[in-house]
mmCIF file with all atom_site columns, C-alpha atoms in Angstrom:
data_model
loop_
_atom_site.group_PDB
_atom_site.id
_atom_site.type_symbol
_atom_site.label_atom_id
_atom_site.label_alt_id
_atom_site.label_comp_id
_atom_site.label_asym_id
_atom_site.label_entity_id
_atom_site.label_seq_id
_atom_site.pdbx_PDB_ins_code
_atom_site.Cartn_x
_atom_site.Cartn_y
_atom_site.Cartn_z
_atom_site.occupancy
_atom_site.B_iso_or_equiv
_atom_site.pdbx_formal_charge
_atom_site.auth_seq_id
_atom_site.auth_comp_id
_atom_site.auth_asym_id
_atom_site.auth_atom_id
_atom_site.pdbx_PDB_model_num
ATOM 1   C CA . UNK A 1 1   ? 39.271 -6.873 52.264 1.00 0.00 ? 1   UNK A CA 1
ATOM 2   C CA . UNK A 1 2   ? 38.062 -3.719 50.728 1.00 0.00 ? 2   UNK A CA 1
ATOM 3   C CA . UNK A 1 3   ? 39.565 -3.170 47.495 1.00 0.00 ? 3   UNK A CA 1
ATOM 4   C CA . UNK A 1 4   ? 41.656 -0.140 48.142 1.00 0.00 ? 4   UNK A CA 1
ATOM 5   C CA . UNK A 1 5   ? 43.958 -1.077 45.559 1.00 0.00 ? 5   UNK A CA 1
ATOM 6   C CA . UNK A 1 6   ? 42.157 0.646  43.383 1.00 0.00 ? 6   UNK A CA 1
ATOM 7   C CA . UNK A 1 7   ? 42.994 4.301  45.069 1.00 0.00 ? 7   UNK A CA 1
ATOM 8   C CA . UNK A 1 8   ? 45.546 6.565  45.273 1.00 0.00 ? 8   UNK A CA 1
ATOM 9   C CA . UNK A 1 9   ? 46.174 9.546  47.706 1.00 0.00 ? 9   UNK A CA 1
ATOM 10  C CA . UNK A 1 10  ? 44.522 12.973 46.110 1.00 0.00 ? 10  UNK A CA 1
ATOM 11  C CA . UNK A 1 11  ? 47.062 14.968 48.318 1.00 0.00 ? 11  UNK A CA 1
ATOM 12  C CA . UNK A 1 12  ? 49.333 16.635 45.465 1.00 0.00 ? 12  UNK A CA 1
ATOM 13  C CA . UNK A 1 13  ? 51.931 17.743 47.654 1.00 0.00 ? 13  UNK A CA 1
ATOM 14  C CA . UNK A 1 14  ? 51.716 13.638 49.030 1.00 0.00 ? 14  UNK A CA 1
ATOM 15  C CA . UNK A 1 15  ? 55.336 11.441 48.313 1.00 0.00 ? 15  UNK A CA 1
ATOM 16  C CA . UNK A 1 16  ? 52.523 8.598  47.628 1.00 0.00 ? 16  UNK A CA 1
ATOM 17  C CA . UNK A 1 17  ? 50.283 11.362 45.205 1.00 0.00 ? 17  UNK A CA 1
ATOM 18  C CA . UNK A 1 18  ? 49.053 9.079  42.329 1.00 0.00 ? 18  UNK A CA 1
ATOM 19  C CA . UNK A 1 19  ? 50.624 5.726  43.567 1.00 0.00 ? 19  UNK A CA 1
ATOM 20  C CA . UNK A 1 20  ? 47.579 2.841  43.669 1.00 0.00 ? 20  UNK A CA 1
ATOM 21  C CA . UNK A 1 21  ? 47.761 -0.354 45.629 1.00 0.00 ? 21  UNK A CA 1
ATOM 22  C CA . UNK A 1 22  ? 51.102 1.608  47.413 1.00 0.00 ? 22  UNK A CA 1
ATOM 23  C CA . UNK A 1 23  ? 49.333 0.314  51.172 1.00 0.00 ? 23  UNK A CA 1
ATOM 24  C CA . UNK A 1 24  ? 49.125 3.642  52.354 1.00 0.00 ? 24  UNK A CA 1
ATOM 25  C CA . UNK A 1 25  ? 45.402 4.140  52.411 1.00 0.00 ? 25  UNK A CA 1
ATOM 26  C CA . UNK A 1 26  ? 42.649 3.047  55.065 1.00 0.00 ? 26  UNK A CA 1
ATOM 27  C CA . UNK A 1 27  ? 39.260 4.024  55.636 1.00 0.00 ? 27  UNK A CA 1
ATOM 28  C CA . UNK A 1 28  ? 38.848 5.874  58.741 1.00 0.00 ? 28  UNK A CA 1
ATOM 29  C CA . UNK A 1 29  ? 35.288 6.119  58.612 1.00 0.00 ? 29  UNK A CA 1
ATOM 30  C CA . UNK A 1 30  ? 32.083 5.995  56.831 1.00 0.00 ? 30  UNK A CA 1
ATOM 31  C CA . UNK A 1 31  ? 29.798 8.953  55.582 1.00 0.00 ? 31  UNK A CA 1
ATOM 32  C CA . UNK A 1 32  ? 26.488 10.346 54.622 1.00 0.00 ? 32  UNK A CA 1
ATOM 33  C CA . UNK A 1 33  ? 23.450 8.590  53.641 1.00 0.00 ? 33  UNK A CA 1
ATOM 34  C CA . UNK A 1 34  ? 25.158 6.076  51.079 1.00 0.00 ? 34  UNK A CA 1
ATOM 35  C CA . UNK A 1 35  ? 27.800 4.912  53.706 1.00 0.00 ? 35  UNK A CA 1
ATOM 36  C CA . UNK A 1 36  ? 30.781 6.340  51.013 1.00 0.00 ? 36  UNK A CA 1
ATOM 37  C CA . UNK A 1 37  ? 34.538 5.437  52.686 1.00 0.00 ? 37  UNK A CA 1
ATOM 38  C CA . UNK A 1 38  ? 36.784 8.532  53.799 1.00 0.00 ? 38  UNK A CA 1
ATOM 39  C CA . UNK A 1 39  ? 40.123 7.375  52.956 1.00 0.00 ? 39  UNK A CA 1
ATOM 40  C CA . UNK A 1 40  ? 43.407 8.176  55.231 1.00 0.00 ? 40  UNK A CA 1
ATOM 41  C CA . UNK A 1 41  ? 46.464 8.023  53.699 1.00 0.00 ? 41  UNK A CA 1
ATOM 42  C CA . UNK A 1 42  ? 49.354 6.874  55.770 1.00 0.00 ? 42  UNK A CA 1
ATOM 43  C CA . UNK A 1 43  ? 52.139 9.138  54.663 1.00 0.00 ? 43  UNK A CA 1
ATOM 44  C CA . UNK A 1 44  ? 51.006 12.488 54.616 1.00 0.00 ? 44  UNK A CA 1
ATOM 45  C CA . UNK A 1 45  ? 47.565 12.048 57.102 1.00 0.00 ? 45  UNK A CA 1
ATOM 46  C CA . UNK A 1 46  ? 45.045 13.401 54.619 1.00 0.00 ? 46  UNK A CA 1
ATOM 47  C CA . UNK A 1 47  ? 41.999 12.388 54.367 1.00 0.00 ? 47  UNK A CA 1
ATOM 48  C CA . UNK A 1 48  ? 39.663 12.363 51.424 1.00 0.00 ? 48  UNK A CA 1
ATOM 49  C CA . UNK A 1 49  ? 36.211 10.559 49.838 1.00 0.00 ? 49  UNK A CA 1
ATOM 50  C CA . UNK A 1 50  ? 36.671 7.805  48.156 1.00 0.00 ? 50  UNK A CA 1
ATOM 51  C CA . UNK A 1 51  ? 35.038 9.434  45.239 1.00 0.00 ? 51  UNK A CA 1
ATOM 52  C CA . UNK A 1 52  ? 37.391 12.446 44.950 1.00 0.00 ? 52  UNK A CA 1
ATOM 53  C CA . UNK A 1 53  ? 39.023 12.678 41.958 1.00 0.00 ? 53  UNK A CA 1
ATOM 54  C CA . UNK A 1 54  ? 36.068 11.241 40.024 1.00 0.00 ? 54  UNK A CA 1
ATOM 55  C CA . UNK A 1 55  ? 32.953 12.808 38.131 1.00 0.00 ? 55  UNK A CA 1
ATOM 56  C CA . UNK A 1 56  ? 31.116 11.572 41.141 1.00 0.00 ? 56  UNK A CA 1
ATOM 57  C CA . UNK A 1 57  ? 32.820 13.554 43.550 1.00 0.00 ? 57  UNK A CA 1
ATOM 58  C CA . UNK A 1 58  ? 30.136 16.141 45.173 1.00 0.00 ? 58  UNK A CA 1
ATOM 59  C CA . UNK A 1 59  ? 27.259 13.940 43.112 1.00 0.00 ? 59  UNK A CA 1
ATOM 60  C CA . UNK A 1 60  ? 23.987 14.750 44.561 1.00 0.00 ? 60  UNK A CA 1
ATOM 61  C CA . UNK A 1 61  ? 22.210 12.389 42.045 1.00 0.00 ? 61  UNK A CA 1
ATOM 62  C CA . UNK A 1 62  ? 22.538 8.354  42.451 1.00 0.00 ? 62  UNK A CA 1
ATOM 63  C CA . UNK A 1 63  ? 25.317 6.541  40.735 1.00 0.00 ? 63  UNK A CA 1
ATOM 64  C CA . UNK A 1 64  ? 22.946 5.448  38.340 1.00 0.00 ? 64  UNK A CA 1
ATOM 65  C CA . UNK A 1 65  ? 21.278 8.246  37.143 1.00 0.00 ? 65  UNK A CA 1
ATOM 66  C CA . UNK A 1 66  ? 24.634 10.042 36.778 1.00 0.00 ? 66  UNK A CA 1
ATOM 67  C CA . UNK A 1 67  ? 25.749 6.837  34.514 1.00 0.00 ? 67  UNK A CA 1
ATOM 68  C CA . UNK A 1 68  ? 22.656 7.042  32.959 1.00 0.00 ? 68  UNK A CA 1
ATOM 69  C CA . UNK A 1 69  ? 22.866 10.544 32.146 1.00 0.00 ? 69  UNK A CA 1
ATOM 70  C CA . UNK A 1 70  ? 26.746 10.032 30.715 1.00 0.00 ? 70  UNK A CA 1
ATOM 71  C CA . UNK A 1 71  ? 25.607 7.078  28.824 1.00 0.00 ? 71  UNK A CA 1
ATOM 72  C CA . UNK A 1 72  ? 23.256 9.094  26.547 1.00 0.00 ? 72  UNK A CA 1
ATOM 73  C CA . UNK A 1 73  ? 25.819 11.787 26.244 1.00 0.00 ? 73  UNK A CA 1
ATOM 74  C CA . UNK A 1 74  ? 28.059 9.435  24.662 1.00 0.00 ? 74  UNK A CA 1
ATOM 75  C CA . UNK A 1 75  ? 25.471 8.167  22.416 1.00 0.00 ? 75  UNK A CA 1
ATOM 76  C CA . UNK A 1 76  ? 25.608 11.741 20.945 1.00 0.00 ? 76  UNK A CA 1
ATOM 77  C CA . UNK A 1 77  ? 21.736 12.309 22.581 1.00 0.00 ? 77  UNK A CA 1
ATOM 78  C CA . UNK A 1 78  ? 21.170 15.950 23.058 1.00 0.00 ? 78  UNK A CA 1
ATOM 79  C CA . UNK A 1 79  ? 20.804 17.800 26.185 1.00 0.00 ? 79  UNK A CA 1
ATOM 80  C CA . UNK A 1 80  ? 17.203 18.514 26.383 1.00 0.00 ? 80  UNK A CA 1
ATOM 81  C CA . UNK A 1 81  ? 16.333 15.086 25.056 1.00 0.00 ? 81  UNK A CA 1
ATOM 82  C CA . UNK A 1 82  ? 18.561 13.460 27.472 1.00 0.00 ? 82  UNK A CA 1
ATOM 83  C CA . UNK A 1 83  ? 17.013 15.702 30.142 1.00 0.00 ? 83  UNK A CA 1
ATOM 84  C CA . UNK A 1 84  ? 13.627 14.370 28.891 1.00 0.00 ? 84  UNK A CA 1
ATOM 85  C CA . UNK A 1 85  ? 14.405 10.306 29.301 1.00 0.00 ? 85  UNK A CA 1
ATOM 86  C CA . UNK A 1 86  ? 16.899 10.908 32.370 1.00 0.00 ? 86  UNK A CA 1
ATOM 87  C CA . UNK A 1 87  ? 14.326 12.874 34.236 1.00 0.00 ? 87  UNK A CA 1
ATOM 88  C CA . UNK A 1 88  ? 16.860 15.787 35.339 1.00 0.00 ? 88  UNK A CA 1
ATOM 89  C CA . UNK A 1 89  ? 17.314 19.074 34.137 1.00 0.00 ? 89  UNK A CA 1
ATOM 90  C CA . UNK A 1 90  ? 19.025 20.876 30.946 1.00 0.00 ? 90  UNK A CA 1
ATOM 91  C CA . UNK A 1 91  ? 21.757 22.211 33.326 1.00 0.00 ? 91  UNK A CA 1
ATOM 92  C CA . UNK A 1 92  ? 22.356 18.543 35.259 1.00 0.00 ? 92  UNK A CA 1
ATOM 93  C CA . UNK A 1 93  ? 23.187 17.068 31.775 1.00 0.00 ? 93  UNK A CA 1
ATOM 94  C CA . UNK A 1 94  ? 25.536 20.289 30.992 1.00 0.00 ? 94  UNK A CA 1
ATOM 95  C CA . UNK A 1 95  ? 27.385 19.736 34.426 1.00 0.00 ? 95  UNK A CA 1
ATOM 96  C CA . UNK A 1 96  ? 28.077 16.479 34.384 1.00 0.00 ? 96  UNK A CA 1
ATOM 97  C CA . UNK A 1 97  ? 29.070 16.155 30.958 1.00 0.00 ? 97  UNK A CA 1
ATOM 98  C CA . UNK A 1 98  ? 31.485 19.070 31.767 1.00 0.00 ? 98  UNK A CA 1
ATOM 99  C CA . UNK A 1 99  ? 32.947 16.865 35.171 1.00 0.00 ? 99  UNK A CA 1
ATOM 100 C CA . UNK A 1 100 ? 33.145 13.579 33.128 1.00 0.00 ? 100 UNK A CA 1
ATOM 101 C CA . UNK A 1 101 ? 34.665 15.479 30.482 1.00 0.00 ? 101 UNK A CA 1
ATOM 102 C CA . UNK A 1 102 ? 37.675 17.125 32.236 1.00 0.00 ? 102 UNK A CA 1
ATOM 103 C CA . UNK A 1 103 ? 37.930 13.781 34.265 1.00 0.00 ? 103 UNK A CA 1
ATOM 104 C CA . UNK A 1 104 ? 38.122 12.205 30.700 1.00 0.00 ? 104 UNK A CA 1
ATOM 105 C CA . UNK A 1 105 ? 40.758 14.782 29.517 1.00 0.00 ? 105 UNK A CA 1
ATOM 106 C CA . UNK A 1 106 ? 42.678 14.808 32.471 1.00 0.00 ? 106 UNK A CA 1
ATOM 107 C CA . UNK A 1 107 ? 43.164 10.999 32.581 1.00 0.00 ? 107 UNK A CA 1
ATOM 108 C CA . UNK A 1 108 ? 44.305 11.070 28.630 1.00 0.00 ? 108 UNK A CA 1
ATOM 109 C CA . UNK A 1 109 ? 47.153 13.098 29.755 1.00 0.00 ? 109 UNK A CA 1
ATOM 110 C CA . UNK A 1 110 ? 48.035 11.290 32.670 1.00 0.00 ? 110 UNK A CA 1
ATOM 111 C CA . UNK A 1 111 ? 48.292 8.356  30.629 1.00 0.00 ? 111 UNK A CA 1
ATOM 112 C CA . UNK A 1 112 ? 49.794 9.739  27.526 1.00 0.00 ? 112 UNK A CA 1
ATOM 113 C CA . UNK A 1 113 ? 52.573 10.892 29.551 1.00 0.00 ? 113 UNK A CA 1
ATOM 114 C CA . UNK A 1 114 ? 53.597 7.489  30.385 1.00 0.00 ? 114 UNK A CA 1
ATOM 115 C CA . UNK A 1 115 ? 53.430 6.372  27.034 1.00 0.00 ? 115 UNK A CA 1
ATOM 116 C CA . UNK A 1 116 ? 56.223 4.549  25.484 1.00 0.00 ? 116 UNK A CA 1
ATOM 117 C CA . UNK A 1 117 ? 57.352 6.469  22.153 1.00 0.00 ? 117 UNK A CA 1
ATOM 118 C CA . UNK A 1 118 ? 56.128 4.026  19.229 1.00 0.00 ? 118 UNK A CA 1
ATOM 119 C CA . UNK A 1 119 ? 59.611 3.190  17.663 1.00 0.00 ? 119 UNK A CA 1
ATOM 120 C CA . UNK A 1 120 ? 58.099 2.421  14.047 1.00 0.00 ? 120 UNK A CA 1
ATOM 121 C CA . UNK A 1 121 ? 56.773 6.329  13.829 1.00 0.00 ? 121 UNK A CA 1
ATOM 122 C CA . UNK A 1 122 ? 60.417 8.333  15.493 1.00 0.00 ? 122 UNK A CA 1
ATOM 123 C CA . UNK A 1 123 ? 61.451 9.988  12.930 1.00 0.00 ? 123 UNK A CA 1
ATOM 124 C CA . UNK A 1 124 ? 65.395 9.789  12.300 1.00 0.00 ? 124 UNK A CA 1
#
């Protein structure tokens, strides 16, 4: 079984928006040249990639060389000298450390949301 667990529906205005392993989702059918899933979700009929919602969405490098890429990034290696040992452009670095940035900040706050209040720090 695929591991579908993993996803949620992307549909904001979904009941099931946000809710993994919830057994909603299916894959309806394959895609493009890398054979990526389009998901269906159950409750509200959507359909979506399975890489929306990720810095990988819309990708038109390989996994790799986007990982690659974000891997020197967060070594602190420049732009143009990642561009150099990536083999992509100045403005490839720039956009996807801009996607894999506001993917970054957007899951901090989805997840500091949901954080319990440390009880040792409340003030009283």
């Amino acid at each position: 079984m695929d591991e579908l667990c993993r996803f949620c529906c992307q549909n904001e205005e979904c009941p099931d928006y946000g809710k993994r392993g919830h057994g909603n989702l299916t894959v309806c059918m394959r895609y493009g040249p890398h054979q990526r899933r389009l998901l269906y979700c159950r409750t509200c009929k959507d359909r979506f990639s399975e890489r929306k919602g990720t810095p990988l969405f819309d990708a038109r490098l390989p996994a790799a060389k986007v990982v690659e890429v974000l891997q020197h990034v967060a070594e602190g290696v420049g732009v143009r000298q990642t561009s150099r040992l990536v083999g992509v452009s100045k403005d490839t670095v720039v956009r996807y450390s801009l996607r894999a940035g506001a993917h970054a900040q957007q899951l901090h706050d989805e997840l500091v949301a949901f954080s319990p209040q440390d009880r040792g720090s409340a003030v009283r």
